[in-house]
PDB file of C-alpha atoms in Angstrom:
ATOM      1  CA  MET Q 215     -21.968 -13.098  22.523  1.00 76.00           C
ATOM      2  CA  ARG Q 216     -18.357 -13.101  23.608  1.00 88.00           C
ATOM      3  CA  ILE Q 217     -15.475 -11.701  21.553  1.00 93.00           C
ATOM      4  CA  ARG Q 218     -11.954 -12.854  22.405  1.00 94.00           C
ATOM      5  CA  LEU Q 219      -8.444 -12.296  21.081  1.00 95.00           C
ATOM      6  CA  PHE Q 220      -5.922 -15.154  20.913  1.00 94.00           C
ATOM      7  CA  LYS Q 221      -2.271 -15.211  19.909  1.00 94.00           C
ATOM      8  CA  VAL Q 222      -1.142 -18.059  17.637  1.00 94.00           C
ATOM      9  CA  THR Q 223       1.995 -19.814  18.906  1.00 92.00           C
ATOM     10  CA  GLY Q 224       2.268 -22.847  16.604  1.00 91.00           C
ATOM     11  CA  GLU Q 225       2.826 -23.516  12.917  1.00 94.00           C
ATOM     12  CA  SER Q 226      -0.097 -25.866  12.238  1.00 94.00           C
ATOM     13  CA  MET Q 227      -2.133 -23.231  10.393  1.00 94.00           C
ATOM     14  CA  LEU Q 228       0.585 -21.844   8.119  1.00 93.00           C
ATOM     15  CA  PRO Q 229       0.709 -20.199   5.672  1.00 90.00           C
ATOM     16  CA  ASP Q 230      -2.131 -17.877   6.751  1.00 89.00           C
ATOM     17  CA  LEU Q 231      -1.583 -18.021  10.510  1.00 92.00           C
ATOM     18  CA  GLY Q 232       1.875 -18.373  11.930  1.00 91.00           C
ATOM     19  CA  PRO Q 233       3.482 -17.773  15.312  1.00 93.00           C
ATOM     20  CA  GLY Q 234       2.783 -14.228  16.465  1.00 93.00           C
ATOM     21  CA  SER Q 235      -0.447 -13.851  14.495  1.00 94.00           C
ATOM     22  CA  PHE Q 236      -3.639 -13.019  16.363  1.00 94.00           C
ATOM     23  CA  VAL Q 237      -7.175 -14.271  15.795  1.00 94.00           C
ATOM     24  CA  ILE Q 238     -10.409 -12.635  16.884  1.00 94.00           C
ATOM     25  CA  VAL Q 239     -13.069 -15.137  17.870  1.00 94.00           C
ATOM     26  CA  PHE Q 240     -16.860 -14.937  18.314  1.00 91.00           C
ATOM     27  CA  GLY Q 241     -18.070 -17.327  20.969  1.00 88.00           C
ATOM     28  CA  ARG Q 242     -21.551 -18.373  21.996  1.00 79.00           C
ATOM     29  CA  ARG Q 243     -23.250 -21.701  22.578  1.00 73.00           C
ATOM     30  CA  SER Q 244     -25.649 -21.372  19.655  1.00 79.00           C
ATOM     31  CA  LEU Q 245     -22.928 -20.494  17.126  1.00 85.00           C
ATOM     32  CA  ALA Q 246     -23.520 -22.269  13.805  1.00 91.00           C
ATOM     33  CA  LEU Q 247     -20.462 -24.296  12.815  1.00 95.00           C
ATOM     34  CA  ARG Q 248     -19.763 -25.779   9.381  1.00 96.00           C
ATOM     35  CA  VAL Q 249     -17.081 -27.865   7.752  1.00 97.00           C
ATOM     36  CA  GLY Q 250     -14.342 -25.470   6.665  1.00 96.00           C
ATOM     37  CA  ASP Q 251     -14.776 -23.068   9.606  1.00 96.00           C
ATOM     38  CA  VAL Q 252     -11.713 -22.242  11.675  1.00 96.00           C
ATOM     39  CA  ILE Q 253     -12.312 -22.496  15.407  1.00 96.00           C
ATOM     40  CA  VAL Q 254     -10.551 -22.173  18.734  1.00 96.00           C
ATOM     41  CA  ALA Q 255     -11.161 -25.082  21.102  1.00 95.00           C
ATOM     42  CA  GLU Q 256      -9.933 -26.274  24.480  1.00 94.00           C
ATOM     43  CA  HIS Q 257      -8.557 -29.787  23.961  1.00 91.00           C
ATOM     44  CA  PRO Q 258      -8.177 -31.896  27.136  1.00 86.00           C
ATOM     45  CA  ALA Q 259      -4.650 -33.065  26.222  1.00 88.00           C
ATOM     46  CA  TYR Q 260      -3.350 -30.326  23.890  1.00 89.00           C
ATOM     47  CA  GLY Q 261      -4.792 -27.212  25.522  1.00 92.00           C
ATOM     48  CA  ARG Q 262      -6.070 -24.310  23.483  1.00 94.00           C
ATOM     49  CA  ILE Q 263      -5.881 -25.054  19.767  1.00 95.00           C
ATOM     50  CA  VAL Q 264      -6.907 -23.400  16.517  1.00 95.00           C
ATOM     51  CA  LYS Q 265      -7.907 -25.748  13.710  1.00 95.00           C
ATOM     52  CA  ARG Q 266     -10.190 -26.096  10.716  1.00 96.00           C
ATOM     53  CA  ILE Q 267     -13.328 -28.250  10.977  1.00 96.00           C
ATOM     54  CA  THR Q 268     -13.015 -31.192   8.571  1.00 96.00           C
ATOM     55  CA  ALA Q 269     -16.153 -33.105   9.621  1.00 96.00           C
ATOM     56  CA  ILE Q 270     -19.004 -32.905  12.099  1.00 96.00           C
ATOM     57  CA  GLN Q 271     -20.033 -36.265  13.534  1.00 95.00           C
ATOM     58  CA  PRO Q 272     -23.670 -37.154  14.283  1.00 94.00           C
ATOM     59  CA  ASP Q 273     -23.027 -36.722  18.027  1.00 94.00           C
ATOM     60  CA  ALA Q 274     -21.812 -33.124  17.292  1.00 90.00           C
ATOM     61  CA  ALA Q 275     -18.160 -33.979  17.931  1.00 94.00           C
ATOM     62  CA  LEU Q 276     -15.810 -32.152  15.581  1.00 95.00           C
ATOM     63  CA  MET Q 277     -13.012 -33.561  13.488  1.00 95.00           C
ATOM     64  CA  LEU Q 278     -10.269 -30.957  13.116  1.00 95.00           C
ATOM     65  CA  ALA Q 279      -7.025 -30.484  11.195  1.00 95.00           C
ATOM     66  CA  GLY Q 280      -4.423 -27.811  10.640  1.00 95.00           C
ATOM     67  CA  ASP Q 281      -3.711 -26.294   7.249  1.00 95.00           C
ATOM     68  CA  ASN Q 282      -0.038 -27.296   7.513  1.00 94.00           C
ATOM     69  CA  PRO Q 283      -0.056 -31.118   7.824  1.00 91.00           C
ATOM     70  CA  ALA Q 284       3.716 -31.286   8.384  1.00 91.00           C
ATOM     71  CA  LYS Q 285       3.361 -29.258  11.622  1.00 92.00           C
ATOM     72  CA  SER Q 286      -0.150 -30.225  12.714  1.00 91.00           C
ATOM     73  CA  THR Q 287      -1.780 -32.914  14.816  1.00 88.00           C
ATOM     74  CA  SER Q 288      -5.221 -33.738  13.447  1.00 82.00           C
ATOM     75  CA  THR Q 289      -8.101 -35.190  15.404  1.00 81.00           C
ATOM     76  CA  GLN Q 290      -7.379 -38.521  13.721  1.00 81.00           C
ATOM     77  CA  ALA Q 291      -4.406 -38.619  16.117  1.00 88.00           C
ATOM     78  CA  MET Q 292      -5.779 -36.627  19.074  1.00 89.00           C
ATOM     79  CA  GLY Q 293      -9.452 -37.608  18.942  1.00 89.00           C
ATOM     80  CA  ALA Q 294     -12.605 -35.700  18.075  1.00 92.00           C
ATOM     81  CA  VAL Q 295     -13.348 -32.517  19.995  1.00 94.00           C
ATOM     82  CA  PRO Q 296     -16.795 -32.187  21.611  1.00 94.00           C
ATOM     83  CA  ARG Q 297     -18.735 -29.105  20.530  1.00 93.00           C
ATOM     84  CA  SER Q 298     -18.881 -28.079  24.190  1.00 93.00           C
ATOM     85  CA  ARG Q 299     -15.085 -27.508  24.043  1.00 94.00           C
ATOM     86  CA  VAL Q 300     -15.341 -24.894  21.274  1.00 94.00           C
ATOM     87  CA  LEU Q 301     -14.430 -21.418  22.536  1.00 94.00           C
ATOM     88  CA  GLY Q 302     -15.496 -19.720  19.333  1.00 95.00           C
ATOM     89  CA  LYS Q 303     -15.257 -19.308  15.600  1.00 95.00           C
ATOM     90  CA  VAL Q 304     -12.457 -17.254  14.086  1.00 95.00           C
ATOM     91  CA  PHE Q 305     -13.829 -14.344  12.105  1.00 92.00           C
ATOM     92  CA  TRP Q 306     -10.751 -12.120  11.720  1.00 92.00           C
ATOM     93  CA  ARG Q 307      -6.999 -12.507  11.738  1.00 92.00           C
ATOM     94  CA  ILE Q 308      -4.117 -10.139  12.349  1.00 90.00           C
ATOM     95  CA  PRO Q 309      -0.898 -11.432  10.770  1.00 86.00           C
ATOM     96  CA  SER Q 310       2.364 -11.383  12.690  1.00 82.00           C
ATOM     97  CA  ALA Q 311       4.847  -8.577  12.056  1.00 70.00           C
ATOM     98  CA  GLY Q 312       7.090 -11.092  10.265  1.00 56.00           C
ATOM     99  CA  HIS Q 313       4.509 -11.347   7.489  1.00 50.00           C
ATOM    100  CA  ALA Q 314       4.818  -7.770   6.184  1.00 38.00           C
ATOM    101  CA  LYS Q 315       3.085  -8.633   2.907  1.00 35.00           C
ATOM    102  CA  ASP Q 316      -0.030  -9.368   5.011  1.00 35.00           C
ATOM    103  CA  ALA Q 317       0.249  -6.164   7.031  1.00 29.00           C
ATOM    104  CA  SER Q 318      -3.468  -5.389   7.163  1.00 35.00           C
ATOM    105  CA  ALA Q 319      -6.107  -7.435   8.959  1.00 39.00           C
ATOM    106  CA  ARG Q 320      -8.405  -9.388   6.660  1.00 40.00           C
ATOM    107  CA  PRO Q 321     -11.069 -12.091   6.992  1.00 40.00           C
ATOM    108  CA  VAL Q 322      -9.633 -15.408   8.086  1.00 43.00           C
ATOM    109  CA  ALA Q 323      -9.132 -18.231   5.657  1.00 39.00           C
ATOM    110  CA  ARG Q 324      -7.038 -20.660   7.759  1.00 40.00           C
ATOM    111  CA  GLN Q 325      -5.138 -21.286  11.402  1.00 41.00           C
ATOM    112  CA  GLY Q 326      -2.246 -23.428  15.298  1.00 48.00           C
ATOM    113  CA  ASN Q 327      -1.839 -23.438  18.990  1.00 52.00           C
ATOM    114  CA  LEU Q 328      -2.910 -20.362  20.948  1.00 56.00           C
ATOM    115  CA  THR Q 329      -2.521 -18.218  24.018  1.00 52.00           C
ATOM    116  CA  ASP Q 330      -4.971 -15.591  25.280  1.00 52.00           C
ATOM    117  CA  GLY Q 331      -3.954 -12.216  23.826  1.00 47.00           C
TER     118      GLY Q 331
END
């Protein structure tokens, strides 16, 4: 199992994850994924992204969307993401300093674009 830290740079997963937030991700090939999970994936055109799974197609491709539709590109526009492109499932978030009311880390509920932390 691989654990990775990513920094959120976009606004597509507001209000829970904004620019400057960090996500901690579990990654392994056999990771069980479900609709509603928040994942980090490597998209061929958009790079590293963090999105919520909205559907899993029969061929295991994932349909994804951000929690902030006004600032998010969903897979309806960018295409489904193959499961092989998933880097991991978000299991913890660390809010940005600008979100003082969320000062402590807590289990993730939602997520944007990323950089390695």
